PDB file of C-alpha atoms in Angstrom:
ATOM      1  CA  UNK A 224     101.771 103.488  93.130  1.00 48.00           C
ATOM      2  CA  UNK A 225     102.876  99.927  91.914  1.00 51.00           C
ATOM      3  CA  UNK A 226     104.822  97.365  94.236  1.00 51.00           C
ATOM      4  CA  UNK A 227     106.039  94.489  93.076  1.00 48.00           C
ATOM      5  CA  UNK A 228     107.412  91.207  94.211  1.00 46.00           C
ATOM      6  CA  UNK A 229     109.244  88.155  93.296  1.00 47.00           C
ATOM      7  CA  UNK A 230     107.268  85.117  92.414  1.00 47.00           C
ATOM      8  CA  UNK A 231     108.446  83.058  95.563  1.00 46.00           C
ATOM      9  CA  UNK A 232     107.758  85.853  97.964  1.00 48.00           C
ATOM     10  CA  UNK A 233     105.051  85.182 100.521  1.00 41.00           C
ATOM     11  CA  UNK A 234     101.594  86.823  99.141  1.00 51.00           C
ATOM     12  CA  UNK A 235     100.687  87.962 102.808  1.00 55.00           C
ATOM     13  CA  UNK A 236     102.595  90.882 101.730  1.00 52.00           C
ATOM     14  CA  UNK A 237      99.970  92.641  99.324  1.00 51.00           C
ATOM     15  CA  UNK A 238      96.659  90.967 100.965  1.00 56.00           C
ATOM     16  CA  UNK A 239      94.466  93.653 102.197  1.00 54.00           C
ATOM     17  CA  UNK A 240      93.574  93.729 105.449  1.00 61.00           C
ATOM     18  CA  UNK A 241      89.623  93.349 104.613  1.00 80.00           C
ATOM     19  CA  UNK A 242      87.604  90.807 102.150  1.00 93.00           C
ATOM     20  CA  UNK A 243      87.909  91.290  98.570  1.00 96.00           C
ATOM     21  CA  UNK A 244      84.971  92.876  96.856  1.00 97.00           C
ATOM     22  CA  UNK A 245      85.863  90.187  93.759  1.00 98.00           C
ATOM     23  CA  UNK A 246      88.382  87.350  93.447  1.00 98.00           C
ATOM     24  CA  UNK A 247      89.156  85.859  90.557  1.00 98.00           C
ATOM     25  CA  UNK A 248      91.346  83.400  88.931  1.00 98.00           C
ATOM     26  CA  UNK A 249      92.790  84.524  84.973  1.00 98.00           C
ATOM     27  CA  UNK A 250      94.598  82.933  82.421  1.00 98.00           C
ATOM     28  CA  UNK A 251      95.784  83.381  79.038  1.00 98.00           C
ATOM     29  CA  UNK A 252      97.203  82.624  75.660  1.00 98.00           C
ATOM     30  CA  UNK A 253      97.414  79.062  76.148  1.00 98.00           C
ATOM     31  CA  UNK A 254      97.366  78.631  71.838  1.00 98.00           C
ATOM     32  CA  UNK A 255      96.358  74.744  72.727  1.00 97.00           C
ATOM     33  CA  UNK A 256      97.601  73.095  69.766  1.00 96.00           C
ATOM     34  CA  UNK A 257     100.607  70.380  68.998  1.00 93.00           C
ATOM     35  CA  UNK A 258     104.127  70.876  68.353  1.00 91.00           C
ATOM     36  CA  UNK A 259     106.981  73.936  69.367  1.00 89.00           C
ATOM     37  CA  UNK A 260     107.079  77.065  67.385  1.00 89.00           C
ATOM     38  CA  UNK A 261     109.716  80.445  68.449  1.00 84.00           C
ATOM     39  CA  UNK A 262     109.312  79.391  72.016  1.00 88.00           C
ATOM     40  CA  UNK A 263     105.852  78.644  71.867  1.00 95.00           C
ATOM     41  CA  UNK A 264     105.324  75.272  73.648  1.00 96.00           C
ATOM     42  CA  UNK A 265     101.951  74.637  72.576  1.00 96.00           C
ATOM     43  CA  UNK A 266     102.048  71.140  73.026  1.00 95.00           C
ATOM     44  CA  UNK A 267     102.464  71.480  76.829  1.00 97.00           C
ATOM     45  CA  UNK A 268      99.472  74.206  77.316  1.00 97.00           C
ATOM     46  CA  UNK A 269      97.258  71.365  78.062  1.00 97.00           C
ATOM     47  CA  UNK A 270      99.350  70.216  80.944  1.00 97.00           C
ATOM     48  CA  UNK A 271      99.915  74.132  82.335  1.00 98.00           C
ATOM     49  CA  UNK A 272      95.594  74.644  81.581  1.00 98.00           C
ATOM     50  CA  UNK A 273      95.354  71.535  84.232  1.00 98.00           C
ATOM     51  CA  UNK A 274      98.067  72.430  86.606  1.00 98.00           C
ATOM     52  CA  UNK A 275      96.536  76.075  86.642  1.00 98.00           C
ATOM     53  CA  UNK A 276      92.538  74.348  86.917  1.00 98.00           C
ATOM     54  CA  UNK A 277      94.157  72.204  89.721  1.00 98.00           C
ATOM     55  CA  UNK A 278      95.213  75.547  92.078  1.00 98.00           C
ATOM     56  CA  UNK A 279      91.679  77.290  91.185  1.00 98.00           C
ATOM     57  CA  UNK A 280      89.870  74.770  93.010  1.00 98.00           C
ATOM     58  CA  UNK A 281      91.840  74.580  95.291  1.00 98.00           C
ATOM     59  CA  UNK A 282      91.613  77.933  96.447  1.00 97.00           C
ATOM     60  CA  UNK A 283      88.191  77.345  96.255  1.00 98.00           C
ATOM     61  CA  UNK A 284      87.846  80.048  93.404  1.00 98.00           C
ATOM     62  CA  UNK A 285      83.964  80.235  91.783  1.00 98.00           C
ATOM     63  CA  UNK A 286      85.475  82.620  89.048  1.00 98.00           C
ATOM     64  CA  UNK A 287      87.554  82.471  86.321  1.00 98.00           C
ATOM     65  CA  UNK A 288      88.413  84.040  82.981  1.00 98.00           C
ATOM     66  CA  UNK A 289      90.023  82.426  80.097  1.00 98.00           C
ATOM     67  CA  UNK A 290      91.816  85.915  78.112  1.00 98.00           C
ATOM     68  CA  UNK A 291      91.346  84.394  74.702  1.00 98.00           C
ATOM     69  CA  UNK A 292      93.706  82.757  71.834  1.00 98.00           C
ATOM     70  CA  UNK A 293      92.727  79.623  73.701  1.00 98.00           C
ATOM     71  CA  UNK A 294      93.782  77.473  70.538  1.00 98.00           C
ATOM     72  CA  UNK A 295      96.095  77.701  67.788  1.00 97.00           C
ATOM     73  CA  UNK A 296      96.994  75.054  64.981  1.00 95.00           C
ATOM     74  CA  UNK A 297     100.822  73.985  63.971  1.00 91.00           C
ATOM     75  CA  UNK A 298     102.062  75.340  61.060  1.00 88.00           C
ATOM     76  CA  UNK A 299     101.714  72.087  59.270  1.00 90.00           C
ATOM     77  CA  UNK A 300      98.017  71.915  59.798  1.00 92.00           C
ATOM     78  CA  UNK A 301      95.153  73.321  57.839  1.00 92.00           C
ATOM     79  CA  UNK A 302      92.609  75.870  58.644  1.00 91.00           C
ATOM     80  CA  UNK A 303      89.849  74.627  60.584  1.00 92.00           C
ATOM     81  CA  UNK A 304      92.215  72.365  62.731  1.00 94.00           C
ATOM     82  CA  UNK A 305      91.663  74.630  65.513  1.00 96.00           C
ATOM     83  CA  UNK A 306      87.886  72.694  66.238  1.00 95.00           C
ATOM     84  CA  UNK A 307      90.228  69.705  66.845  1.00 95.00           C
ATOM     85  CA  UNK A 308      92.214  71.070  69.170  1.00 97.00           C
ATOM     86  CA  UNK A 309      89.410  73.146  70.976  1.00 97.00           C
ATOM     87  CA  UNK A 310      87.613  69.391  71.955  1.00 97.00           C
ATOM     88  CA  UNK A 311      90.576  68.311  73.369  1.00 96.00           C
ATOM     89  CA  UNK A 312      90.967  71.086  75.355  1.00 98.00           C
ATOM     90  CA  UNK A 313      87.130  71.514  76.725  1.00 98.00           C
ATOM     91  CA  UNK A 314      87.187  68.353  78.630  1.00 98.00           C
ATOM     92  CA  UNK A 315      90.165  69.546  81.020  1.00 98.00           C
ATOM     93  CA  UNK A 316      88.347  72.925  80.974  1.00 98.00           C
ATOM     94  CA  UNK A 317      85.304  71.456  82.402  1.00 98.00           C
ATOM     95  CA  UNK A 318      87.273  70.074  85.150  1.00 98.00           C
ATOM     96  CA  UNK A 319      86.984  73.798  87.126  1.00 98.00           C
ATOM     97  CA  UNK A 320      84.639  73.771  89.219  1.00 98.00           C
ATOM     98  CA  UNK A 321      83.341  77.140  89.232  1.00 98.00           C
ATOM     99  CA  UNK A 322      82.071  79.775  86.299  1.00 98.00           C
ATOM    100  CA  UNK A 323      84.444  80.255  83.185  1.00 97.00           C
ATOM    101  CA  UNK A 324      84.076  83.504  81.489  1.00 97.00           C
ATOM    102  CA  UNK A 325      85.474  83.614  77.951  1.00 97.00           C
ATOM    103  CA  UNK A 326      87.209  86.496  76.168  1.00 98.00           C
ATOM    104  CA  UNK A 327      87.601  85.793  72.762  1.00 98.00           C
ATOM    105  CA  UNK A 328      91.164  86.188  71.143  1.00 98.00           C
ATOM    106  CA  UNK A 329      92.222  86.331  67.517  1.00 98.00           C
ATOM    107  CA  UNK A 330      93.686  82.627  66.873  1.00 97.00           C
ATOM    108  CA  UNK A 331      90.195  81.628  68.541  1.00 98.00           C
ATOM    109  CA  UNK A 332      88.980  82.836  65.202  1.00 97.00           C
ATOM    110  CA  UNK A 333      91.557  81.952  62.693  1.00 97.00           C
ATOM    111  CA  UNK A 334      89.805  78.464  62.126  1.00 96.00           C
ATOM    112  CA  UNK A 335      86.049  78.712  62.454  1.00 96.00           C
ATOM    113  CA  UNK A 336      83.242  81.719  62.788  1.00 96.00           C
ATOM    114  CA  UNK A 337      82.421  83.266  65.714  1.00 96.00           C
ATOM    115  CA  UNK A 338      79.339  81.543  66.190  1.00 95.00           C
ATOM    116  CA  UNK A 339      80.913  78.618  65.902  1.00 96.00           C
ATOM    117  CA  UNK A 340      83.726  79.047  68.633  1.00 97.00           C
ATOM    118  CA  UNK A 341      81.066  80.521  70.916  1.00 96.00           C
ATOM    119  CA  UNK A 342      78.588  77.404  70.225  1.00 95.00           C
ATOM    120  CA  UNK A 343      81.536  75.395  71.075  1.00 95.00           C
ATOM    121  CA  UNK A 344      82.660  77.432  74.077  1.00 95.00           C
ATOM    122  CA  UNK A 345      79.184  77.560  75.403  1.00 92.00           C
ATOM    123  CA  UNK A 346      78.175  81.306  75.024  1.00 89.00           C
ATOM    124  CA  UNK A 347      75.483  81.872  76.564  1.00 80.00           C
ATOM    125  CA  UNK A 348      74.498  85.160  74.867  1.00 80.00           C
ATOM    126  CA  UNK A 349      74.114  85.965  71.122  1.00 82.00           C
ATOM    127  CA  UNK A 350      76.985  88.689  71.194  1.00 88.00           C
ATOM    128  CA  UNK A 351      80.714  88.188  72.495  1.00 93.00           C
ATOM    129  CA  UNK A 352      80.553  91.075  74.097  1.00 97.00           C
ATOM    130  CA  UNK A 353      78.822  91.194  77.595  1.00 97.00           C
ATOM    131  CA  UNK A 354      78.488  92.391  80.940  1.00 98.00           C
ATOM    132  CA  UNK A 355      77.201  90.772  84.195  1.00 97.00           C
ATOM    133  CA  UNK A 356      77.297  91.102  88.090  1.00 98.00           C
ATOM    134  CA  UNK A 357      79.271  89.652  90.534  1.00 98.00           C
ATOM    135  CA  UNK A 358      78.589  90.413  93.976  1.00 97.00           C
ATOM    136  CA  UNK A 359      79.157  94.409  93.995  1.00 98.00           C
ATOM    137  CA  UNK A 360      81.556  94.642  90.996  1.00 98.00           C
ATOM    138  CA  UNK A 361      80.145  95.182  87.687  1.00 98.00           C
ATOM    139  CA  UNK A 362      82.098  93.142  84.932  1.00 98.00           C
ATOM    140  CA  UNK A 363      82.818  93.530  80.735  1.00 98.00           C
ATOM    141  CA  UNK A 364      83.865  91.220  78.746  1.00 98.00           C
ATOM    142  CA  UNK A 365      84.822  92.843  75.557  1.00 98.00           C
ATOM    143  CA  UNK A 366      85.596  91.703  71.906  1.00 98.00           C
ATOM    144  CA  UNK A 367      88.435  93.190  69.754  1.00 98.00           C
ATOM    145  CA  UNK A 368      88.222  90.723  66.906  1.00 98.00           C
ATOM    146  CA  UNK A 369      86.560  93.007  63.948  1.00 98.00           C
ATOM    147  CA  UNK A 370      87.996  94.352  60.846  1.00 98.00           C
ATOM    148  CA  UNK A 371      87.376  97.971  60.099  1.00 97.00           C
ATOM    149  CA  UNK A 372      84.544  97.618  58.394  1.00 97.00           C
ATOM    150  CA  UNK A 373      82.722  96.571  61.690  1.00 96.00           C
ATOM    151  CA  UNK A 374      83.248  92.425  60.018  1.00 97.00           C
ATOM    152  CA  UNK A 375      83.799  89.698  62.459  1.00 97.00           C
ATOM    153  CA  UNK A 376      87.424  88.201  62.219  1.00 97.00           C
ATOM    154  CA  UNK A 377      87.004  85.084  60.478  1.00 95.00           C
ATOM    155  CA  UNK A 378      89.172  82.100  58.727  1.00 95.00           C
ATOM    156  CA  UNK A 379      89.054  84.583  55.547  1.00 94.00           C
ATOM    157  CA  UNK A 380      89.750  87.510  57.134  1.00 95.00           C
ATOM    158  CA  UNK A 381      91.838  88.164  60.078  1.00 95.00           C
ATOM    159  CA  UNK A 382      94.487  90.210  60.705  1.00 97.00           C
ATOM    160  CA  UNK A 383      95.956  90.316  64.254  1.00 97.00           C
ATOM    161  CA  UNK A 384      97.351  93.727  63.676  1.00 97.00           C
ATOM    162  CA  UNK A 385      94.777  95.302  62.090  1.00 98.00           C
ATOM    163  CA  UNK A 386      91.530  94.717  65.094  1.00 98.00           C
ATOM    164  CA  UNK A 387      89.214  96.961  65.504  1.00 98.00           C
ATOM    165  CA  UNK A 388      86.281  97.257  68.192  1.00 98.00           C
ATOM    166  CA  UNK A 389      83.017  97.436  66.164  1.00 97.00           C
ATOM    167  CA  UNK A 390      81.160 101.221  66.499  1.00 97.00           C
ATOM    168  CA  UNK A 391      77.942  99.211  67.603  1.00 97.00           C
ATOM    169  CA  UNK A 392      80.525  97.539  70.528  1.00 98.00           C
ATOM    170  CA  UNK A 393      81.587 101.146  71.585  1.00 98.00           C
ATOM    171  CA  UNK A 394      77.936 102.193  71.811  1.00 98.00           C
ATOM    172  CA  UNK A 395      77.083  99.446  73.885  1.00 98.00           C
ATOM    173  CA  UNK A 396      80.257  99.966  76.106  1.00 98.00           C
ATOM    174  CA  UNK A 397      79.348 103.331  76.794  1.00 98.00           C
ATOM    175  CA  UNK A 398      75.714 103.164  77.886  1.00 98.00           C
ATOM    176  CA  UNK A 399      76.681  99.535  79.672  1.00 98.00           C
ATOM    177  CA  UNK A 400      79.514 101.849  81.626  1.00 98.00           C
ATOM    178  CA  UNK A 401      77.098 104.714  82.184  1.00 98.00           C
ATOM    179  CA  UNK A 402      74.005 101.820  83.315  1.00 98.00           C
ATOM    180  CA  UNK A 403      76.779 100.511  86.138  1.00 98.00           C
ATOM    181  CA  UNK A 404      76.412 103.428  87.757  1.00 98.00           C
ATOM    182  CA  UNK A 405      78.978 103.469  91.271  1.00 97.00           C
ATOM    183  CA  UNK A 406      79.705  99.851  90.865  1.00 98.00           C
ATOM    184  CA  UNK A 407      83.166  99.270  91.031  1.00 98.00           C
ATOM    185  CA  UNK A 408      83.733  97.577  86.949  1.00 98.00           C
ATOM    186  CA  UNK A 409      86.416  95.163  85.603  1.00 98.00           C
ATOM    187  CA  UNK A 410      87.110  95.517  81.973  1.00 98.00           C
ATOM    188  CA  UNK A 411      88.544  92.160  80.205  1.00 98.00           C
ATOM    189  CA  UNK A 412      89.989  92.440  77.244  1.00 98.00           C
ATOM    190  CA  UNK A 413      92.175  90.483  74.691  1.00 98.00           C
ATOM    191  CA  UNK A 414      93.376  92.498  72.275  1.00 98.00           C
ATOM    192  CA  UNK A 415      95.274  95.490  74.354  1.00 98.00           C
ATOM    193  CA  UNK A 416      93.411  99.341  75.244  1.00 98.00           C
ATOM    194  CA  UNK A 417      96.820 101.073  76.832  1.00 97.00           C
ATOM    195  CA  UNK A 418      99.396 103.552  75.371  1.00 96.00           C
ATOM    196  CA  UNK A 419     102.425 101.631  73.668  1.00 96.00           C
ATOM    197  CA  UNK A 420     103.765 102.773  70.556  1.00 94.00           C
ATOM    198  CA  UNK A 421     105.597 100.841  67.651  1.00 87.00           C
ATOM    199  CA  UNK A 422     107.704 103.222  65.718  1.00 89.00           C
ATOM    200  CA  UNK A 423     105.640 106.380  66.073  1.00 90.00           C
ATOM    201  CA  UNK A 424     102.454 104.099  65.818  1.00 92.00           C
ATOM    202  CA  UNK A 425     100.232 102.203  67.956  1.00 94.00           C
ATOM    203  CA  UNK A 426     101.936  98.695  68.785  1.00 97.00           C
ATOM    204  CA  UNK A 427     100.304  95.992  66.536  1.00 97.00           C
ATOM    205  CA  UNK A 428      99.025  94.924  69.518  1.00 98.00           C
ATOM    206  CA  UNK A 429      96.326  97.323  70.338  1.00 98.00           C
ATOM    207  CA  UNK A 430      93.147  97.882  68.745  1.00 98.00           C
ATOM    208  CA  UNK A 431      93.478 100.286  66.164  1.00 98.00           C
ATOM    209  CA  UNK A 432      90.621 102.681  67.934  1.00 98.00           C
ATOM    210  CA  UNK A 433      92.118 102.446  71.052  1.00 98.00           C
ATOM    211  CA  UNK A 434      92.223 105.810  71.835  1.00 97.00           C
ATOM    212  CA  UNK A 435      88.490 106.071  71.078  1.00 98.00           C
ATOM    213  CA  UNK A 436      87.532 103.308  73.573  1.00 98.00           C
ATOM    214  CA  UNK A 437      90.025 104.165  76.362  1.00 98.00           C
ATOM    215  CA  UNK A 438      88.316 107.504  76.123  1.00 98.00           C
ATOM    216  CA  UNK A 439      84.794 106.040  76.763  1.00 98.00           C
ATOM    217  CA  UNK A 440      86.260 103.696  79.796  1.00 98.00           C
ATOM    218  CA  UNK A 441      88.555 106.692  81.195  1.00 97.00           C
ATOM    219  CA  UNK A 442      85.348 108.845  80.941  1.00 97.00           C
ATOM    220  CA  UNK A 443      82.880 106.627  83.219  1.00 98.00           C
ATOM    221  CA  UNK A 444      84.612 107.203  86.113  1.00 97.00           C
ATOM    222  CA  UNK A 445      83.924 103.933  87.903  1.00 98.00           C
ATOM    223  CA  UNK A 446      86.648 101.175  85.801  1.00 98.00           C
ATOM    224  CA  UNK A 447      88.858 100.075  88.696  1.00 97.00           C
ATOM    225  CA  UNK A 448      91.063  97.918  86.265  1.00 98.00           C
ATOM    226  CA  UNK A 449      91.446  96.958  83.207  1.00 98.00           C
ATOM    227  CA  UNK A 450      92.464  93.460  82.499  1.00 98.00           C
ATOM    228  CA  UNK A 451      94.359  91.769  78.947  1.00 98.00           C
ATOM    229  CA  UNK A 452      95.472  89.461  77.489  1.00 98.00           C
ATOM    230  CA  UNK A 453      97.380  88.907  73.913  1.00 98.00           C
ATOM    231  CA  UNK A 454     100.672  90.473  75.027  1.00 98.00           C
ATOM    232  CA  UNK A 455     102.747  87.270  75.693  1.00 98.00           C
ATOM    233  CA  UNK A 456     105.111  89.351  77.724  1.00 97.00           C
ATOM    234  CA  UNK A 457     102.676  90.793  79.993  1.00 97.00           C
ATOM    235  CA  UNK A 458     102.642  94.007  81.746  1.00 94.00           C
ATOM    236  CA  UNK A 459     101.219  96.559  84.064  1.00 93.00           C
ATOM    237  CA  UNK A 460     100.452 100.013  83.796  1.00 95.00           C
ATOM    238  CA  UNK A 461      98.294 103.231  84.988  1.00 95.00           C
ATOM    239  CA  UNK A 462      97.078 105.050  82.971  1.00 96.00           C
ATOM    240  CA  UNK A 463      94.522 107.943  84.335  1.00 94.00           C
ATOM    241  CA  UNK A 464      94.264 106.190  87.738  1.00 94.00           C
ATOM    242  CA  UNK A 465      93.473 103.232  86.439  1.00 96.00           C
ATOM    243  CA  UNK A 466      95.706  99.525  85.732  1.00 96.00           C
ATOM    244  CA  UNK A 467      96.231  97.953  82.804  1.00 97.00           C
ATOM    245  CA  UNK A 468      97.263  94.531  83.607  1.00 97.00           C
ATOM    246  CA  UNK A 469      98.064  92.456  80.730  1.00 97.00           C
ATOM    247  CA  UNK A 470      98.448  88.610  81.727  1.00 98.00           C
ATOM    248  CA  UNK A 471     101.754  86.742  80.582  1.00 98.00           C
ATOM    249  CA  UNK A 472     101.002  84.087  77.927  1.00 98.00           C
ATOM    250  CA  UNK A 473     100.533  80.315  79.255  1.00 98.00           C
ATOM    251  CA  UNK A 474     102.288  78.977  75.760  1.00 98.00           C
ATOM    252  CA  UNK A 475     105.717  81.234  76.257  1.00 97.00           C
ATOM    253  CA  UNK A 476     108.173  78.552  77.880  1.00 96.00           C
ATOM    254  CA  UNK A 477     108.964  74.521  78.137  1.00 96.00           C
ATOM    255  CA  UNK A 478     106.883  72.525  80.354  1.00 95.00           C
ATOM    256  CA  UNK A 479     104.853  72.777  83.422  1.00 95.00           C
ATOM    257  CA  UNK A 480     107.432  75.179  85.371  1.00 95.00           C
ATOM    258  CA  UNK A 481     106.896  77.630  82.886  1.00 97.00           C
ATOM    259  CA  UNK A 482     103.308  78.040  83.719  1.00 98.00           C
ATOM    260  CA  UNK A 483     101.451  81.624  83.935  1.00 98.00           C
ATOM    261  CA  UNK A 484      98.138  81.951  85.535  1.00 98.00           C
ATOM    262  CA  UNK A 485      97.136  84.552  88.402  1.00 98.00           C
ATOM    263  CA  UNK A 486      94.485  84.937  91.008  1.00 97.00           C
ATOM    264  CA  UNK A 487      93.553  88.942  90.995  1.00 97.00           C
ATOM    265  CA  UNK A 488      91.716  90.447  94.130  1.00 96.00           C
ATOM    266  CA  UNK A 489      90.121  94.391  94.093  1.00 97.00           C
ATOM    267  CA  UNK A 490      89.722  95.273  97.678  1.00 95.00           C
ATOM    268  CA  UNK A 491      87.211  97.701  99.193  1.00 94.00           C
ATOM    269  CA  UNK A 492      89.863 100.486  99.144  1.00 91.00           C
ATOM    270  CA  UNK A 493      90.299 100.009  95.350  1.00 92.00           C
ATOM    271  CA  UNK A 494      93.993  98.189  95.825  1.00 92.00           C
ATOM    272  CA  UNK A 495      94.172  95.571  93.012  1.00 94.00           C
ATOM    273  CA  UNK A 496      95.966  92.722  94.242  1.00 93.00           C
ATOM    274  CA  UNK A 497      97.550  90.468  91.728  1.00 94.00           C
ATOM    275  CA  UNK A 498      99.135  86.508  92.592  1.00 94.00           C
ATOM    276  CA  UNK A 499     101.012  85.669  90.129  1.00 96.00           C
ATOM    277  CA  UNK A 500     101.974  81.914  89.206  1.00 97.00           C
ATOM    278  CA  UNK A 501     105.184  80.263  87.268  1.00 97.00           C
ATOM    279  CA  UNK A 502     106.103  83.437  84.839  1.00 96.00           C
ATOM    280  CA  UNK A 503     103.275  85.797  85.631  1.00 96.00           C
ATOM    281  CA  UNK A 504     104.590  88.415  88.246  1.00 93.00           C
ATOM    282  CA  UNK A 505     103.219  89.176  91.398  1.00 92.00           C
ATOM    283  CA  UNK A 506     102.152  92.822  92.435  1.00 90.00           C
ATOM    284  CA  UNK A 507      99.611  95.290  94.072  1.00 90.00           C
ATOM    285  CA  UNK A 508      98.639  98.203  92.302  1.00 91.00           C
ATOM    286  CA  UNK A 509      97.453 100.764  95.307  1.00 81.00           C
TER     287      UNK A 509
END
């Protein structure tokens, strides 16, 4: 079952009785560029990416995720403008003081390669698409931004409503799944793995093999959530027993009170507890 709260309720009302087995802060869609476009602020992301730095250290949090389309560029600008844009913003996200774990988003992409964004980022790893432990949960950091010939997204070629997850991706996914063995996983994700349909088809924004990977991650038995971003709305879901918890855009909304960030908790008894700050909702999936 799903609860759900109002942002000013007091959180002692989903905490778990016992320690989390992860904790996490999570943010997303922050399109860090200049100017105001269809309710995009992106001019004020860099002020919201602070304010939302600001309450991870203070709750003392040593992980965080950053859901992708961390830059954009105004309509004015050219391709490539993005770089400008990402330099501004890696100062203020170097103020955190614990480990940033990058999912990569489309717009991340629209203005320089892959390689270059993850240089830039500071990727450790030759692939965007990893795995690693923390504590006793067993996290995925996936990457949706391929064309359907198994092509990277790139300046030249990238359509948000046509990504794909590469067949070598979904190997890996599978045997990385299988190789976690009981560990309780967390899937991230940017572009979306739930149901939704557009029309009679998949909504634009899910990858177009969706059903494909949701079968490999339904299939392990041992994904306790599945976390996305790209959505600007957000939303929450279960699908097979399992969430899908897609994080409300930071851009959506004027200034700093129309913030979105979370801190998400899984719990020993598999309860996924999620904070919600500014426009992201609070709730506990159970």
């Amino acid at each position: 079952t799903v609860g759900f709260w109002p942002n000013d309720a007091v959180f002692d009302r989903i905490q778990m009785a016992a320690t989390p087995l992860i904790q996490f802060g999570v943010f997303g869609d922050a399109h860090c560029a200049r100017g105001m476009v269809e309710g995009r602020y992106h001019g004020d992301s860099i002020i919201k990416l602070r304010d939302c730095i600001a309450t991870f250290n203070r709750r003392k949090l040593a992980l965080a995720f950053n859901m992708g389309d961390l830059i954009d560029r105004a309509a004015d600008e050219p391709v490539g403008a993005e770089a400008r844009h990402l330099a501004t913003v890696l100062p203020v996200l170097s103020r955190y003081s614990g480990t940033w774990h990058h999912v990569i988003g489309n717009h991340d992409v629209a203005g320089m390669t892959k390689a270059e964004y993850m240089r830039q980022i500071g990727f450790n790893g030759s692939v965007p698409f990893y795995s690693f432990e923390w504590g006793p949960v067993h996290c995925v950091v996936l990457d949706g931004n391929y064309n359907e010939d198994g092509s990277d997204f790139s300046p030249a070629a990238n359509d948000w409503t046509q990504a794909w997850m590469a067949p070598n991706e979904l190997a890996w996914l599978r045997n990385d799944l299988c190789r976690a063995g009981k560990r309780p996983v967390i899937v991230f994700t940017h572009e979306n793995l739930d149901n939704r349909v557009d029309n009679g088809v998949l909504d634009p924004h899910l990858l177009r093999n969706t059903p494909e990977v949701r079968r490999v991650i339904g299939s392990a038995g041992n994904v306790k959530a599945v976390i996305q971003g790209h959505y600007h709305a957000g939303l929450h879901m279960v699908l097979s027993g399992i969430p899908y918890l897609g994080i409300a855009a930071m851009v959506m909304g004027e200034g700093p009170d129309n913030n979105a960030f979370a801190v998400v908790s899984l719990y020993p008894n598999g309860s996924l507890g999620v904070e919600g700050f500014g426009r992201q909702e609070s709730f506990v999936v159970q």
